[in-house]
Short mmCIF file of C-alpha atoms in Angstrom, two decimals:
data_model
loop_
_atom_site.label_atom_id
_atom_site.label_comp_id
_atom_site.label_asym_id
_atom_site.label_seq_id
_atom_site.Cartn_x
_atom_site.Cartn_y
_atom_site.Cartn_z
CA ASN A 1 82.49 111.18 99.96
CA ALA A 2 85.65 110.56 101.97
CA GLY A 3 85.47 106.86 101.10
CA VAL A 4 87.30 104.60 103.54
CA THR A 5 89.37 106.38 106.17
CA GLN A 6 91.86 104.88 108.59
CA THR A 7 93.61 106.30 111.62
CA PRO A 8 96.36 106.49 112.59
CA LYS A 9 98.62 106.41 109.51
CA PHE A 10 101.61 105.29 111.53
CA GLN A 11 101.98 103.72 114.97
CA VAL A 12 104.82 102.31 117.02
CA LEU A 13 103.97 100.02 119.92
CA LYS A 14 105.98 98.15 122.50
CA THR A 15 105.44 94.44 122.91
CA GLY A 16 102.43 93.81 125.13
CA GLN A 17 100.71 97.12 124.52
CA SER A 18 97.20 97.25 123.16
CA MET A 19 95.67 99.64 120.69
CA THR A 20 92.76 100.13 118.31
CA LEU A 21 93.05 100.84 114.61
CA GLN A 22 90.12 102.90 113.43
CA CYS A 23 88.27 102.42 110.16
CA ALA A 24 85.26 104.31 108.89
CA GLN A 25 83.38 104.48 105.60
CA ASP A 26 80.72 106.90 104.43
CA MET A 27 79.38 104.90 101.48
CA ASN A 28 76.76 102.95 103.47
CA HIS A 29 78.57 99.71 102.66
CA GLU A 30 77.39 96.60 104.44
CA TYR A 31 80.57 94.59 104.07
CA MET A 32 83.80 95.62 105.78
CA SER A 33 87.05 93.78 106.29
CA TRP A 34 90.56 94.07 107.69
CA TYR A 35 93.69 92.82 105.93
CA ARG A 36 97.33 92.82 106.76
CA GLN A 37 99.98 93.20 104.07
CA ASP A 38 103.41 91.67 104.53
CA PRO A 39 106.22 91.56 101.96
CA GLY A 40 105.94 88.59 99.63
CA MET A 41 102.67 87.43 101.18
CA GLY A 42 100.05 89.58 99.54
CA LEU A 43 97.06 90.57 101.64
CA ARG A 44 95.66 88.26 104.26
CA LEU A 45 92.19 88.59 105.71
CA ILE A 46 92.04 89.11 109.47
CA HIS A 47 88.34 89.66 110.21
CA TYR A 48 85.30 90.74 108.28
CA SER A 49 81.74 91.88 108.85
CA VAL A 50 78.66 91.52 106.63
CA GLY A 51 76.68 94.09 108.59
CA ALA A 52 76.28 95.85 111.93
CA GLY A 53 76.44 93.37 114.78
CA ILE A 54 77.88 90.57 112.62
CA THR A 55 81.58 89.69 112.45
CA ASP A 56 83.56 86.64 111.49
CA GLN A 57 87.14 85.44 111.40
CA GLY A 58 89.32 85.47 108.34
CA GLU A 59 92.57 83.72 107.60
CA VAL A 60 94.75 85.18 110.39
CA PRO A 61 92.49 86.28 113.28
CA ASN A 62 94.67 85.39 116.27
CA GLY A 63 95.68 88.38 118.39
CA TYR A 64 92.98 90.65 116.93
CA ASN A 65 89.43 91.53 117.91
CA VAL A 66 86.75 93.41 116.00
CA SER A 67 83.27 94.72 116.60
CA ARG A 68 80.69 96.38 114.35
CA SER A 69 78.25 98.49 116.31
CA THR A 70 77.41 100.78 113.37
CA THR A 71 77.41 100.44 109.59
CA GLU A 72 80.10 103.12 109.30
CA ASP A 73 82.77 101.93 111.75
CA PHE A 74 84.82 98.76 112.01
CA PRO A 75 87.67 99.08 114.52
CA LEU A 76 90.43 96.51 114.85
CA ARG A 77 91.85 95.89 118.31
CA LEU A 78 95.26 94.47 119.04
CA LEU A 79 94.99 92.87 122.45
CA SER A 80 98.68 92.45 123.32
CA ALA A 81 100.97 93.54 120.53
CA ALA A 82 103.73 91.23 119.35
CA PRO A 83 106.60 91.87 116.89
CA SER A 84 104.90 89.43 114.49
CA GLN A 85 102.08 91.95 114.16
CA THR A 86 104.39 94.49 112.55
CA SER A 87 102.68 95.05 109.24
CA VAL A 88 100.62 97.40 107.12
CA TYR A 89 96.92 97.12 107.89
CA PHE A 90 94.21 97.90 105.37
CA CYS A 91 90.51 98.28 105.93
CA ALA A 92 88.16 97.69 103.01
CA SER A 93 84.45 97.89 102.33
CA SER A 94 82.01 96.91 99.61
CA TYR A 95 78.39 97.74 98.96
CA SER A 96 77.16 94.33 99.96
CA GLY A 97 78.31 90.88 100.92
CA THR A 98 77.67 89.87 97.32
CA GLN A 99 80.66 87.91 96.28
CA ASN A 100 81.16 89.71 92.99
CA ALA A 101 81.38 93.19 94.55
CA GLU A 102 84.69 94.99 94.36
CA GLN A 103 86.18 96.36 97.54
CA TYR A 104 87.25 99.90 98.36
CA PHE A 105 90.40 100.20 100.42
CA GLY A 106 91.57 102.74 102.95
CA PRO A 107 95.07 104.26 102.82
CA GLY A 108 96.47 101.88 105.43
CA THR A 109 98.06 101.99 108.87
CA ARG A 110 101.73 101.13 109.17
CA LEU A 111 102.29 99.45 112.53
CA THR A 112 105.65 98.65 114.07
CA VAL A 113 105.89 96.58 117.26
CA THR A 114 109.24 96.69 119.04
CA ALA B 1 90.63 75.83 99.22
CA GLN B 2 90.94 78.74 96.83
CA SER B 3 94.31 80.14 95.85
CA VAL B 4 95.96 82.59 93.49
CA ALA B 5 99.42 82.51 91.97
CA GLN B 6 101.28 85.43 90.46
CA PRO B 7 104.42 83.75 89.14
CA GLU B 8 106.42 86.92 88.51
CA ASP B 9 107.59 89.12 91.36
CA GLN B 10 108.53 91.84 88.89
CA VAL B 11 107.78 92.67 85.28
CA ASN B 12 109.82 95.22 83.36
CA VAL B 13 108.56 96.75 80.14
CA ALA B 14 109.47 99.73 77.98
CA GLU B 15 107.00 102.56 77.65
CA GLY B 16 104.81 102.10 74.60
CA ASN B 17 105.20 98.33 74.57
CA PRO B 18 102.40 95.95 75.51
CA LEU B 19 102.42 94.56 79.02
CA THR B 20 101.13 91.37 80.59
CA VAL B 21 100.93 90.53 84.27
CA LYS B 22 100.15 86.88 84.85
CA CYS B 23 97.68 85.33 87.27
CA THR B 24 96.46 81.78 87.71
CA TYR B 25 93.87 80.64 90.19
CA SER B 26 92.43 77.56 91.83
CA VAL B 27 88.87 77.20 93.07
CA SER B 28 86.48 74.29 93.36
CA GLY B 29 83.62 75.98 91.54
CA ASN B 30 83.20 79.08 89.43
CA PRO B 31 85.50 82.02 90.17
CA TYR B 32 85.01 85.70 90.63
CA LEU B 33 88.31 87.31 89.66
CA PHE B 34 89.66 90.77 90.41
CA TRP B 35 92.67 92.94 89.68
CA TYR B 36 93.78 95.69 92.01
CA VAL B 37 96.65 98.18 91.75
CA GLN B 38 98.64 99.69 94.59
CA TYR B 39 100.73 102.82 94.20
CA PRO B 40 103.47 103.53 96.78
CA ASN B 41 102.14 104.27 100.27
CA ARG B 42 98.55 103.99 99.10
CA GLY B 43 95.69 101.55 99.51
CA LEU B 44 94.61 99.19 96.77
CA GLN B 45 92.47 100.47 93.92
CA PHE B 46 90.06 98.31 91.95
CA LEU B 47 90.94 97.90 88.25
CA LEU B 48 88.54 95.31 86.85
CA LYS B 49 86.71 92.09 87.55
CA TYR B 50 85.39 88.99 85.85
CA ILE B 51 82.04 87.67 86.99
CA THR B 52 80.54 85.89 84.02
CA GLY B 53 80.02 86.36 80.32
CA ASP B 54 82.60 87.77 77.92
CA ASN B 55 86.06 86.41 78.64
CA LEU B 56 87.71 89.74 77.83
CA VAL B 57 87.09 92.29 80.56
CA LYS B 58 87.92 95.96 80.18
CA GLY B 59 88.76 98.13 83.17
CA SER B 60 90.22 101.41 84.29
CA TYR B 61 93.22 103.23 82.77
CA GLY B 62 93.14 101.15 79.55
CA PHE B 63 93.74 97.82 81.28
CA GLU B 64 92.00 94.63 80.27
CA ALA B 65 92.14 91.02 81.38
CA GLU B 66 91.36 87.76 79.69
CA PHE B 67 89.64 84.95 81.55
CA ASN B 68 90.70 81.50 80.38
CA LYS B 69 88.80 78.73 82.13
CA SER B 70 90.76 75.84 80.65
CA GLN B 71 94.07 77.34 81.76
CA THR B 72 92.59 78.78 84.99
CA SER B 73 94.21 82.10 84.20
CA PHE B 74 93.25 85.74 84.35
CA HIS B 75 96.16 87.71 82.90
CA LEU B 76 96.17 91.50 83.04
CA LYS B 77 97.09 93.29 79.83
CA LYS B 78 97.55 96.72 78.36
CA PRO B 79 98.38 97.42 74.70
CA SER B 80 100.73 100.34 75.39
CA ALA B 81 102.40 100.80 78.78
CA LEU B 82 102.97 104.15 80.43
CA VAL B 83 105.60 105.07 83.01
CA SER B 84 102.70 106.02 85.29
CA ASP B 85 101.51 102.39 85.21
CA SER B 86 104.47 101.45 87.40
CA ALA B 87 102.94 100.02 90.56
CA LEU B 88 102.21 96.82 92.46
CA TYR B 89 99.44 94.70 90.96
CA PHE B 90 97.37 92.13 92.81
CA CYS B 91 95.14 89.42 91.44
CA ALA B 92 92.37 88.10 93.72
CA VAL B 93 89.79 85.33 93.57
CA ARG B 94 86.60 84.48 95.35
CA GLU B 95 84.71 81.27 94.70
CA ALA B 96 81.11 81.81 93.67
CA GLY B 97 78.90 80.48 96.45
CA GLY B 98 81.95 79.76 98.57
CA GLY B 99 81.66 82.46 101.21
CA ASN B 100 83.04 85.93 101.71
CA LYS B 101 86.76 85.28 101.69
CA LEU B 102 88.73 87.05 98.96
CA THR B 103 92.14 85.48 98.38
CA PHE B 104 94.95 87.67 97.04
CA GLY B 105 98.07 86.76 95.16
CA THR B 106 101.45 87.90 96.39
CA GLY B 107 101.59 90.78 93.94
CA THR B 108 103.65 91.67 90.86
CA GLN B 109 105.73 94.82 90.73
CA LEU B 110 105.39 96.43 87.31
CA LYS B 111 108.17 98.76 86.22
CA VAL B 112 107.71 100.72 83.02
CA GLU B 113 110.85 102.43 81.78
CA LEU B 114 111.43 105.13 79.21
#
């Protein structure tokens, strides 16, 4: 199993540009989520999904969109990039929406917005 | 609202000595508690979790954590530290029955020196 994969690893955007961060998992996990990691702030939940066709907002959803058309994929879209979105983005999945399930994380995407 | 506090930004310990990384939490009901480790330029890896039952939880790489309900703490411990344990450690909490949101602490950098 490849686990959770993310592309790209690095990305530089100009303010106002849009892009999609890709996330895929091959573990047949129902639950997937997106976090951003900023120094001194830990990880903050952006959006999550409990299954194909179902998504919901997390703690910091503004400026981001998600969709879940398949169990495997959970892309994160930045609509109009802003410098405040410079961060490291992690995708994670778990085998169910059960609250005691541990999450498996991808390697991250480091995004810089200039 | 649920929250997690990791009071130490950095913990330094000599190799072979015991280590403790502190975590306290706040939830309205019963907690599900997790520890994750992050090595440089990598995603988070699951170490251990507390769901219910025995207050002492054993996890990967010789780590363990003790759940203390009265002190609302879940400190990570290891009897004998290794240089290879040097990494960033995150505590996380989810309230049982409280939804899908997993709240992370800000992280503690562990440095194990020879």
